[in-house]
Short mmCIF file of C-alpha atoms in Angstrom, two decimals:
data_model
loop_
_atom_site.label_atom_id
_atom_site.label_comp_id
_atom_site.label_asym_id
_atom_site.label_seq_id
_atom_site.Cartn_x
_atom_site.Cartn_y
_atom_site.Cartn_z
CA UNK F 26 86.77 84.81 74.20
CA UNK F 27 85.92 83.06 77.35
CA UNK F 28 83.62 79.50 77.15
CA UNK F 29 80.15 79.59 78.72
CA UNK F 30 80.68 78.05 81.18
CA UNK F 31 83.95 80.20 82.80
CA UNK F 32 81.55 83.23 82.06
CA UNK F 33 78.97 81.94 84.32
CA UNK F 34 81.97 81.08 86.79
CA UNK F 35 83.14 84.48 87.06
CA UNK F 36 79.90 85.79 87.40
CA UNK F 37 78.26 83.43 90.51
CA UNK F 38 81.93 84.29 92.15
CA UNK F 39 80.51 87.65 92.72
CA UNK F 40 76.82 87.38 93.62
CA UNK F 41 75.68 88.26 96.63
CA UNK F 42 72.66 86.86 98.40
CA UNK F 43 70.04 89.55 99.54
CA UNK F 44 68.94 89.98 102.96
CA UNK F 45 65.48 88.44 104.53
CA UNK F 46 62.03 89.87 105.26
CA UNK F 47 59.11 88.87 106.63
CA UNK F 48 55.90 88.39 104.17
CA UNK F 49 52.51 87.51 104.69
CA UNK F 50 51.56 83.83 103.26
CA UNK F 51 49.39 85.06 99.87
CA UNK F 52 52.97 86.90 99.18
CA UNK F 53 55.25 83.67 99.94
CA UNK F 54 54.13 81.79 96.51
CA UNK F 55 57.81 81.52 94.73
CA UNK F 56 59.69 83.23 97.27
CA UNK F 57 62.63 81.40 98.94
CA UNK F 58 62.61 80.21 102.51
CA UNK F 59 65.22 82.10 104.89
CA UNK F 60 64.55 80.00 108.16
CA UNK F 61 63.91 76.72 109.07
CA UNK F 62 60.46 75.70 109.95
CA UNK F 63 59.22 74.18 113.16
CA UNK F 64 55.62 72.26 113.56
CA UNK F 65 54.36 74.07 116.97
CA UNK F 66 51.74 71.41 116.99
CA UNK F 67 51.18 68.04 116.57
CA UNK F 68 48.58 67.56 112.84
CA UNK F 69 46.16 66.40 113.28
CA UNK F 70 45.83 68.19 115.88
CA UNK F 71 43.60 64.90 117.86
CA UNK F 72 41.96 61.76 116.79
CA UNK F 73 39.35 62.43 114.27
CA UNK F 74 37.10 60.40 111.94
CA UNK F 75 38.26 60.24 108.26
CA UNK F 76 34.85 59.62 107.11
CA UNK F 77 31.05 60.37 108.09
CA UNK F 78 29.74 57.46 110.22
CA UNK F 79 29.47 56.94 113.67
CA UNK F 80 31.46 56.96 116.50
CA UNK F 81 31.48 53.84 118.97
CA UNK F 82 33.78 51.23 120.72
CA UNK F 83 34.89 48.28 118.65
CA UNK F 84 34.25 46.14 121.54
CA UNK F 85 30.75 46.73 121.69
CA UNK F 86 30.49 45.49 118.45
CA UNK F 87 33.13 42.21 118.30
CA UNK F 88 30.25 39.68 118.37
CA UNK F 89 28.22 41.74 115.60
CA UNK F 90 27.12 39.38 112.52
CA UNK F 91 24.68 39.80 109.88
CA UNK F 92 21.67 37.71 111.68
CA UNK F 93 22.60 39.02 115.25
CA UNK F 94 23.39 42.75 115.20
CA UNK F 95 24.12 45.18 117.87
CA UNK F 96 22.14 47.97 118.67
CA UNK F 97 23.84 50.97 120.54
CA UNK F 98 21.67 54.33 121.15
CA UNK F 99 22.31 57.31 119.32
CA UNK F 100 23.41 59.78 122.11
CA UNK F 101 24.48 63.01 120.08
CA UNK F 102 26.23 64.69 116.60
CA UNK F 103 29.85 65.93 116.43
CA UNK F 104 30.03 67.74 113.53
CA UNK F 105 33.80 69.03 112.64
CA UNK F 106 34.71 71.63 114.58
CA UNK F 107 32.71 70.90 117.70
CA UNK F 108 33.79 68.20 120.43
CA UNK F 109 31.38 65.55 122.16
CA UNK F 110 29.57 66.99 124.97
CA UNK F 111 30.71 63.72 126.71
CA UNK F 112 32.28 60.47 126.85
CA UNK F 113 31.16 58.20 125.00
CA UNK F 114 29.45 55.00 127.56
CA UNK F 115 29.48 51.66 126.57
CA UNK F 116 26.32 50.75 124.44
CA UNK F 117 26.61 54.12 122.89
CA UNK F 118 27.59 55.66 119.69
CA UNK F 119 28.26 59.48 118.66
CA UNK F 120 27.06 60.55 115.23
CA UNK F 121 30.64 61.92 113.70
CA UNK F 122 31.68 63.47 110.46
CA UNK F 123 34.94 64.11 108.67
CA UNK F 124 37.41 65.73 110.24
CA UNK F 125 35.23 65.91 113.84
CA UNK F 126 36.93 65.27 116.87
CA UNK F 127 36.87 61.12 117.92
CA UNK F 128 34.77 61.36 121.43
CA UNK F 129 36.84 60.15 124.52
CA UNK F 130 35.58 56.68 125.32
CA UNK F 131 35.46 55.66 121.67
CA UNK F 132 38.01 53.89 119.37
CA UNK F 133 37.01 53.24 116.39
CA UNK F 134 34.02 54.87 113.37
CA UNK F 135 31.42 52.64 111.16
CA UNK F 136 31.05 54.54 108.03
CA UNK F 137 27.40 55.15 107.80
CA UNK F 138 26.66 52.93 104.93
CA UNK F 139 27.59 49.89 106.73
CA UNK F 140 25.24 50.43 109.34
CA UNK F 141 21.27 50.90 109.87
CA UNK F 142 19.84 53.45 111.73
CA UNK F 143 16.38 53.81 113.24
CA UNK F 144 15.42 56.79 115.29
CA UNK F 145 17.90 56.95 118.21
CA UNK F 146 19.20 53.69 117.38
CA UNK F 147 21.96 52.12 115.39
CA UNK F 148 21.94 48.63 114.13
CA UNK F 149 25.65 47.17 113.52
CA UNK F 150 26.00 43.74 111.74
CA UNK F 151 29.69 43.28 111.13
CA UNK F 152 32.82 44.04 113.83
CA UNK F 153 34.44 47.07 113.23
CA UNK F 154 37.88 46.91 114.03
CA UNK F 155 40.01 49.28 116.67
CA UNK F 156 40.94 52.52 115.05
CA UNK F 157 38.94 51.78 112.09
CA UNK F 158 38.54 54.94 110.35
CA UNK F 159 40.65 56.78 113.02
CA UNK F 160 43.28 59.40 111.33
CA UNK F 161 45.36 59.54 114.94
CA UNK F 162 46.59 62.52 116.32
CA UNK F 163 50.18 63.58 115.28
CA UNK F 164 49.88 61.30 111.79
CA UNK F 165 50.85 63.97 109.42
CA UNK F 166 52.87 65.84 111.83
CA UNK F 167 54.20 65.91 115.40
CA UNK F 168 54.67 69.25 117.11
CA UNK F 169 58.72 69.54 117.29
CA UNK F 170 59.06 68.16 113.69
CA UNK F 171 61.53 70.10 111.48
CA UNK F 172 59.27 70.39 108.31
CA UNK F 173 60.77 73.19 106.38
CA UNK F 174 64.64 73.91 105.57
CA UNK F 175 66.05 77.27 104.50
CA UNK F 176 66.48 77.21 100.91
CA UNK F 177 63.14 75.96 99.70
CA UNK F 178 61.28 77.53 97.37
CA UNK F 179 57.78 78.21 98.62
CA UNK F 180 55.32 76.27 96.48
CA UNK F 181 51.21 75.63 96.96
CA UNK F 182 52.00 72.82 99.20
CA UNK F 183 54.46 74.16 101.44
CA UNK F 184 51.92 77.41 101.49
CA UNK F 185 49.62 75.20 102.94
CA UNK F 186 51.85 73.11 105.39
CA UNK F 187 52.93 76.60 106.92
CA UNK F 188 48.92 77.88 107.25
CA UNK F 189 48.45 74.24 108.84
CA UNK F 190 50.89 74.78 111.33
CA UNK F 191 49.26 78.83 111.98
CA UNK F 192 51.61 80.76 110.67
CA UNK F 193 50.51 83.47 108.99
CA UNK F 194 54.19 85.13 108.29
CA UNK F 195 57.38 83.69 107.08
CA UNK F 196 60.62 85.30 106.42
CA UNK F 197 62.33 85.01 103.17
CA UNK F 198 65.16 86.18 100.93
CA UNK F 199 64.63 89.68 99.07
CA UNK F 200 63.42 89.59 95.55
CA UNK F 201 66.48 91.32 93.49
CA UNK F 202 65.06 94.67 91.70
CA UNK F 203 66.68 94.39 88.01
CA UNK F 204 67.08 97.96 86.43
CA UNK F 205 66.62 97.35 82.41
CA UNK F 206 67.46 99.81 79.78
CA UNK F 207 67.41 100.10 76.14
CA UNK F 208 69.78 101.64 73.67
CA UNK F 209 68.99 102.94 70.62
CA UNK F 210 68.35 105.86 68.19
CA UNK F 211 66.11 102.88 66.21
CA UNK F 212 63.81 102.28 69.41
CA UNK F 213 60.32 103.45 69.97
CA UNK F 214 58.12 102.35 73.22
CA UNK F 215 54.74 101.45 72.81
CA UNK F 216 53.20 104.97 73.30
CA UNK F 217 55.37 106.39 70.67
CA UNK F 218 54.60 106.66 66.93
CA UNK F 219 57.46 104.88 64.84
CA UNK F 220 59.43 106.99 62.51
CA UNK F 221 61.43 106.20 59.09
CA UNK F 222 63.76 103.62 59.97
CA UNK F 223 62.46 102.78 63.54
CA UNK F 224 61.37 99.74 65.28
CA UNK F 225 59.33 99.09 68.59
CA UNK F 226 61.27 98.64 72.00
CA UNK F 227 60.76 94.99 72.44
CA UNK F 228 63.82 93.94 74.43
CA UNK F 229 62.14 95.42 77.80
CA UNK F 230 59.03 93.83 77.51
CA UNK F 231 60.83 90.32 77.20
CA UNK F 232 63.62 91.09 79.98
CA UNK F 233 60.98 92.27 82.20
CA UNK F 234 58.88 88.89 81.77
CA UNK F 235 62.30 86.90 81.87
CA UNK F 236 62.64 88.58 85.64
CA UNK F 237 59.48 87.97 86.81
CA UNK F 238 59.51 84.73 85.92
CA UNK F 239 62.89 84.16 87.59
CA UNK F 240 61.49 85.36 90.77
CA UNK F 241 63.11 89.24 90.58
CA UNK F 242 61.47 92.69 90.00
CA UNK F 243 62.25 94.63 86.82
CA UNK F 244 62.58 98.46 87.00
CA UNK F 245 62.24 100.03 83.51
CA UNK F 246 65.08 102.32 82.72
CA UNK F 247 63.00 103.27 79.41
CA UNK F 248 65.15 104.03 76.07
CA UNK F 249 68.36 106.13 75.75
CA UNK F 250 69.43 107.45 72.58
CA UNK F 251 73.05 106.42 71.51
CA UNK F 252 74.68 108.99 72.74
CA UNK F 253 77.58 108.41 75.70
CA UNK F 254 75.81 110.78 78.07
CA UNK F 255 72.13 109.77 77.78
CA UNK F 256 73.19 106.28 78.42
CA UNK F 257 75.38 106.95 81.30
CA UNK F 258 72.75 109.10 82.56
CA UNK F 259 70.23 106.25 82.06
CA UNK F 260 72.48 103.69 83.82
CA UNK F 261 73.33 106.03 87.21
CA UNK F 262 69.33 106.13 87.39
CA UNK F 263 69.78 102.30 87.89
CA UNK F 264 71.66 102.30 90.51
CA UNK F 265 69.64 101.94 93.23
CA UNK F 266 68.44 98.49 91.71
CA UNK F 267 70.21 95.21 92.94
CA UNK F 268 71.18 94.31 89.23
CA UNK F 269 71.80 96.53 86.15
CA UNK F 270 70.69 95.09 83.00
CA UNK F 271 71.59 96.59 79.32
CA UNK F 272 70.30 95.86 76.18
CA UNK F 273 72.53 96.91 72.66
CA UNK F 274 75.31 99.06 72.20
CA UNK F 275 77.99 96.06 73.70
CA UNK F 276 79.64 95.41 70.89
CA UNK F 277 82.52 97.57 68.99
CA UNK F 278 80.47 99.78 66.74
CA UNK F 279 80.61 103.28 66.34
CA UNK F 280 77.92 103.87 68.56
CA UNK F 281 77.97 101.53 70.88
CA UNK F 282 78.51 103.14 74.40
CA UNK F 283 77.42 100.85 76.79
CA UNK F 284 80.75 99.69 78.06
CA UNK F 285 81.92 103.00 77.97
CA UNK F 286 79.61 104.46 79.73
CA UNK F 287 79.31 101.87 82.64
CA UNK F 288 83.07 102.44 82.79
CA UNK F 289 82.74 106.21 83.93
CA UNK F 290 79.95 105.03 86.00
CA UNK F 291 82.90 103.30 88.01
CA UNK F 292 82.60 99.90 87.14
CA UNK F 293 84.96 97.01 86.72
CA UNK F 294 84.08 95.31 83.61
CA UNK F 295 85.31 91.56 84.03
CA UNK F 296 84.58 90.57 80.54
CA UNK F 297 82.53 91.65 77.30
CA UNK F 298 82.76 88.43 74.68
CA UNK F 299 81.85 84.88 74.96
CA UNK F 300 82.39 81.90 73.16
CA UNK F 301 78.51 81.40 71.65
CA UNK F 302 75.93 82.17 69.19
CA UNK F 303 74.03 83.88 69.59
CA UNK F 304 75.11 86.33 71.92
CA UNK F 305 79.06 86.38 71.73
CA UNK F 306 78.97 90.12 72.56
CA UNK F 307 78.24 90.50 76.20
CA UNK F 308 79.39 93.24 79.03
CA UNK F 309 79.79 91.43 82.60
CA UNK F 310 81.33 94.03 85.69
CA UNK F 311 80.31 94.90 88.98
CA UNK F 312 80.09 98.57 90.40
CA UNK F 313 80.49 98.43 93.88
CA UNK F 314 79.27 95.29 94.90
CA UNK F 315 76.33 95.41 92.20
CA UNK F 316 76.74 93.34 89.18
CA UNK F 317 75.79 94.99 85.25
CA UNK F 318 75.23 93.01 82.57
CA UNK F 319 75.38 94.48 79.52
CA UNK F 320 73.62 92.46 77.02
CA UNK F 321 73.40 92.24 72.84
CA UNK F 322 70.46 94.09 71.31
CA UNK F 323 69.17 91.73 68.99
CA UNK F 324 66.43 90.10 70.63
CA UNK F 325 67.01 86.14 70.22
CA UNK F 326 71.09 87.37 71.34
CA UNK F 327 69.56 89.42 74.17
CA UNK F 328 67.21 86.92 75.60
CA UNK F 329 69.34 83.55 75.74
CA UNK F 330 72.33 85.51 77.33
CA UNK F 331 69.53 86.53 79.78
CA UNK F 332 68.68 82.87 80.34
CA UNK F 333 72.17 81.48 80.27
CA UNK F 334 74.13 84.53 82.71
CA UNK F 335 71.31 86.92 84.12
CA UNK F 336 68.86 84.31 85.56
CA UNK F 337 71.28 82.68 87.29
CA UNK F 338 72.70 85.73 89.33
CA UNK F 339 68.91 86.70 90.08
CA UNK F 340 68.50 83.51 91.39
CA UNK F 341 71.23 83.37 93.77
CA UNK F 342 70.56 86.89 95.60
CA UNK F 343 67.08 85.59 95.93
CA UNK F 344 68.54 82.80 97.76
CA UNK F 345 67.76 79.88 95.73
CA UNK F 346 69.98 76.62 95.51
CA UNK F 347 69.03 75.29 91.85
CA UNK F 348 70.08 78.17 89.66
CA UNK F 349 70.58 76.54 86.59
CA UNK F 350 67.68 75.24 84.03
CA UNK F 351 67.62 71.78 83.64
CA UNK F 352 69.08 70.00 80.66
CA UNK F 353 67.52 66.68 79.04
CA UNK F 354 68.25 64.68 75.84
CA UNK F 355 66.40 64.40 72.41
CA UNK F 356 67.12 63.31 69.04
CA UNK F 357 67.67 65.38 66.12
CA UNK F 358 64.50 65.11 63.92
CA UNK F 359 66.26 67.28 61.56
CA UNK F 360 69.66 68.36 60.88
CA UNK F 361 71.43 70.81 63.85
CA UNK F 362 74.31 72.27 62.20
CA UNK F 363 76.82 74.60 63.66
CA UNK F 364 79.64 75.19 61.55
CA UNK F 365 81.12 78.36 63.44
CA UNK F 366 83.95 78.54 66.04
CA UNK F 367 81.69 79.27 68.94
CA UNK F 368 78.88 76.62 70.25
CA UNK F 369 75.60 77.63 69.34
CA UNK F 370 72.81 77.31 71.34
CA UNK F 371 69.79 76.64 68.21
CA UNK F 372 65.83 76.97 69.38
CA UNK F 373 63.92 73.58 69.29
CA UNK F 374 60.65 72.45 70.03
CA UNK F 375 60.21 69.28 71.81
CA UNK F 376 58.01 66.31 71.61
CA UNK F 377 57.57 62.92 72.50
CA UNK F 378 57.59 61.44 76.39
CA UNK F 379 60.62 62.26 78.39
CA UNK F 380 62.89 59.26 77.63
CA UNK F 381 61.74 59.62 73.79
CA UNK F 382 62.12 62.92 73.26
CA UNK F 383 62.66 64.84 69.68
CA UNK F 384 64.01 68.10 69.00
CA UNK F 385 62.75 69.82 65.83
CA UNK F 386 64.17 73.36 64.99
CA UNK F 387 61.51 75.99 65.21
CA UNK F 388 62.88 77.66 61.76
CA UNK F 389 65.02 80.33 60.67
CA UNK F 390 67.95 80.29 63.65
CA UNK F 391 69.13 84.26 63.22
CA UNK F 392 69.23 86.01 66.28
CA UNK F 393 67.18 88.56 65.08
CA UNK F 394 64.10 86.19 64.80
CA UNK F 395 61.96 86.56 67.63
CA UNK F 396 59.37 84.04 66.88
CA UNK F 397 61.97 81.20 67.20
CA UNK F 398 61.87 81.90 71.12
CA UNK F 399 58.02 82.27 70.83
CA UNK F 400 58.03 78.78 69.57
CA UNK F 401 60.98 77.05 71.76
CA UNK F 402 61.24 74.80 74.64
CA UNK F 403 64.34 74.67 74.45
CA UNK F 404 68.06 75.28 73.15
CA UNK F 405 69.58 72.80 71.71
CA UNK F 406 73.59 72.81 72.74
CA UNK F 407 75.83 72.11 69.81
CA UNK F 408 79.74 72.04 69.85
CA UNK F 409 81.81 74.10 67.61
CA UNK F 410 82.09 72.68 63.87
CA UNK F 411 79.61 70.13 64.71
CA UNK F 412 76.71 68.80 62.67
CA UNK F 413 74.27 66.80 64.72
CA UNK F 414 72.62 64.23 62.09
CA UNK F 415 68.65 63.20 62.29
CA UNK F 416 68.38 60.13 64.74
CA UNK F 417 71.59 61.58 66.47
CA UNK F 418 71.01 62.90 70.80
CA UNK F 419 71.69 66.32 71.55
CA UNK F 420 71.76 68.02 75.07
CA UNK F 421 68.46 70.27 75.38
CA UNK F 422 68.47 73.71 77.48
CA UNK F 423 65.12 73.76 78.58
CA UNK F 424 62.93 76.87 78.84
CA UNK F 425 59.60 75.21 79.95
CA UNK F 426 59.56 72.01 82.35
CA UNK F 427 55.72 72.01 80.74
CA UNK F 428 57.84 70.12 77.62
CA UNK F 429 58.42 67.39 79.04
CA UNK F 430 56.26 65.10 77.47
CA UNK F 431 52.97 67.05 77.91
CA UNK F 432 49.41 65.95 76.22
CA UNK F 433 49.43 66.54 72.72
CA UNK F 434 52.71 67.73 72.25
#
C-alpha cells in the first residue's frame, strides 16, 4: 500500500490547470486570479479632506490663538463628488466634507468642531498645520502600481481594490466541474421511498458541499445499481466533467465494480489502496488527461479521502497555490490510540487559543459514523501502533480555520 503522502504525489504529478475566463466582479468572490493587476490610476484619485470641516490655507491661520482668532469668509460648499467652483483666495475658506475634492489654493482642513462659524464667517483660534487633514493624492495607490499577482485568490478586499481601480471584469482560472456518482443496490435519493434493507444516498450531498466549498462545481451522476454496466454507463456520462468522482464499490468485494468499470472506460488506474484509516481502499487513474477518483462508500472513509486527495487536485486546476489544509498542534485531552498498521487520521474537536490548543475526540471513530465529521475541526494524525497519551501534542488536519481559537469554543 502506498503512504499518504506518495498518493498525493502521484496524483498533483498529473493535474492539469484549467484555462482562464473573464467574469464579472459579483462572480470573482473565491475565484483565482489569472493576470496580474495594474492600478490605471493614481487612489485617491486627488487631494481630498478626510473629515468634514473646512477648507483654507494654513498660513492664513499661523498667528491664530484662542484670544486673537482669524476670521476668513465662507465663500462656498464642496460636498464629495463636486469640485470648488474656484480657487480658493487668501482670507477664504471652502466648506468641505469627507472624501470632497481639496480646492486649488488651499492646503490644509479645520475639522468643524475646532472652529466657530457665524453666517458667512469662520472664526479660527488655533494654527492648523499644512496638510492637516489632507489624504494626498496617490496615498493608497499610484497609477502604474502592480497591486494584484496571478495566483491570488479573490477575497472581499481584493473585490474592492479591483472596483477601486474601475474594473468591472477580471479574468480567472476555470472552476473544475466534478462529476459524482453513487454505487449501490442499498442507496435511495431523497425523492425515493426506502425499501427493506436500504439507506438514503448521503455520500452526494456531502461530496457536492466538499466541492463547492473547494471552489469546483459538482455534477450529480445520481445512483447506479451494482451492476458492471450501469456503473460504467454512469461513469461515461461523466465524462465531459473535468474530474470524475466515485463513491463505493473500490474495494475487492463481490460487487464492487468501480475499478472495473473505469477500466473499460479506458482508464489507467495508478493505484487503488493507501496506507490509512479510514479510507485505505481508494481508486486513483486518469482517462485521457482527466483524473477519477474512485472513493470508499462509507461516509467518514469517503469524505476524508475527499479532503486528503480530491480537494487538492480541484484546487490546482482552479489555479490555486495553497492546496493543502493547514495543520496546527494540540494536546491530547483524551487518549488517541491507533493500534493498526496504517496511520489513522481520528476526528477531534478543538478548543482553547491557538498556541493552547486541545484536541478532544468527537466519539465513536468508525468510519461509518457520520456525526463524527458533523462535530470535527479537525483530524488528528496518528502514526501506526501509536498511542498518543492525555497532555501529549498531536499534529491537527484542520477542516475549519473558524477553530482556531474562536469565542466560546
Amino acid at each position: 500500500m502506498l503512504a499518504v503522502e506518495e498518493a498525493i504525489d502521484r496524483i498533483l504529478r498529473v493535474i492539469p490547470v484549467l484555462g482562464v475566463e473573464t467574469v464579472s466582479l459579483p462572480e470573482a468572490l473565491g475565484r483565482v486570479l489569472a493576470e496580474p493587476v495594474l492600478a490605471t490610476r493614481d487612489l485617491p484619485p486627488w487631494d481630498n479632506s478626510s473629515m468634514d470641516g473646512y477648507a483654507l490655507r494654513a498660513a492664513d491661520v499661523g498667528a491664530a490663538r484662542p484670544d486673537d482668532p482669524v476670521r476668513l469668509r465662507v465663500v462656498g460648499e464642496v460636498p464629495a463628488g463636486t469640485v470648488a467652483p474656484r480657487p480658493l483666495a487668501a482670507g477664504e475658506v471652502y466648506r468641505v466634507l469627507t472624501g470632497a475634492p481639496i480646492p486649488a489654493g488651499a492646503d490644509a482642513v479645520a475639522p468643524q468642531e475646532d472652529v466657530e462659524r457665524d453666517g458667512d464667517w469662520l472664526r479660527v483660534s488655533r494654527p492648523v498645520a499644512p496638510a492637516a487633514y489632507v489624504r494626498p493624492r496617490g496615498e493608497d495607490v499610484r497609477g502604474g502600481d502592480r497591486l494584484l499577482e496571478p495566483g491570488l485568490t479573490l477575497g472581499p478586499a481584493a473585490l474592492g481594490v479591483l472596483a477601486a481601480v474601475g474594473r468591472p471584469t477580471v479574468r480567472v482560472y476555470q472552476r473544475p466541474r466534478v462529476a459524482l456518482l453513487s454505487t449501490g443496490d442499498e442507496l435511495v435519493d431523497l425523492n425515493g421511498e426506502l425499501g427493506p434493507g436500504q439507506i438514503p444516498n448521503s455520500n452526494t450531498y456531502s461530496l457536492a458541499a466538499q466541492v463547492q466549498a473547494a471552489g469546483g462545481v459538482p455534477v450529480n451522476l445520481g445512483i447506479a445499481r451494482d451492476r458492471l454496466e450501469e456503473i460504467e454507463e454512469r461513469l461515461r456520462g461523466g465524462l465531459t466533467a473535468d474530474i470524475l468522482v466515485s463513491s463505493a464499490g473500490v474495494s475487492v468485494g463481490d460487487r464492487d465494480f468501480v475499478r472495473e468499470a473505469l477500466s473499460r472506460l479506458g482508464a489507467h488506474l495508478d493505484f487503488w489502496k493507501v496506507s490509512m484509516r479510514p479510507g485505505k481502499p481508494i481508486t486513483f487513474g486518469t482517462i485521457g488527461s482527466r483524473p477519477v477518483f474512485g472513493l470508499p462508500g462509507n461516509p467518514v472513509s469517503c469524505m476524508v479521502t475527499f479532503e486528503l486527495f480530491v480537494r487538492p487536485a480541484l484546487r490546482r486546476m482552479a489555479g490555486h497555490l495553497l492546496l493543502h489544509r493547514p495543520h496546527v498542534r494540540a494536546r491530547a485531552v483524551e487518549a488517541l490510540d491507533n493500534p493498526g498498521p496504517r496511520r489513522a487520521y481520528l476526528r477531534v474537536r478543538l478548543t482553547g487559543a491557538l498556541d493552547r490548543l486541545e484536541a478532544r475526540p468527537t466519539g465513536g471513530q468508525g468510519s461509518a459514523i457520520l456525526r463524527s465529521m458533523l462535530l470535527a475541526d479537525g483530524l488528528a494524525v496518528v502514526p501506526p501502533d501509536t498511542r498518543v497519551e492525555p497532555g501529549e501534542a498531536v499534529d491537527v488536519l484542520l477542516l475549519h480555520v473558524e477553530a482556531l481559537g474562536g469565542p466560546g469554543r
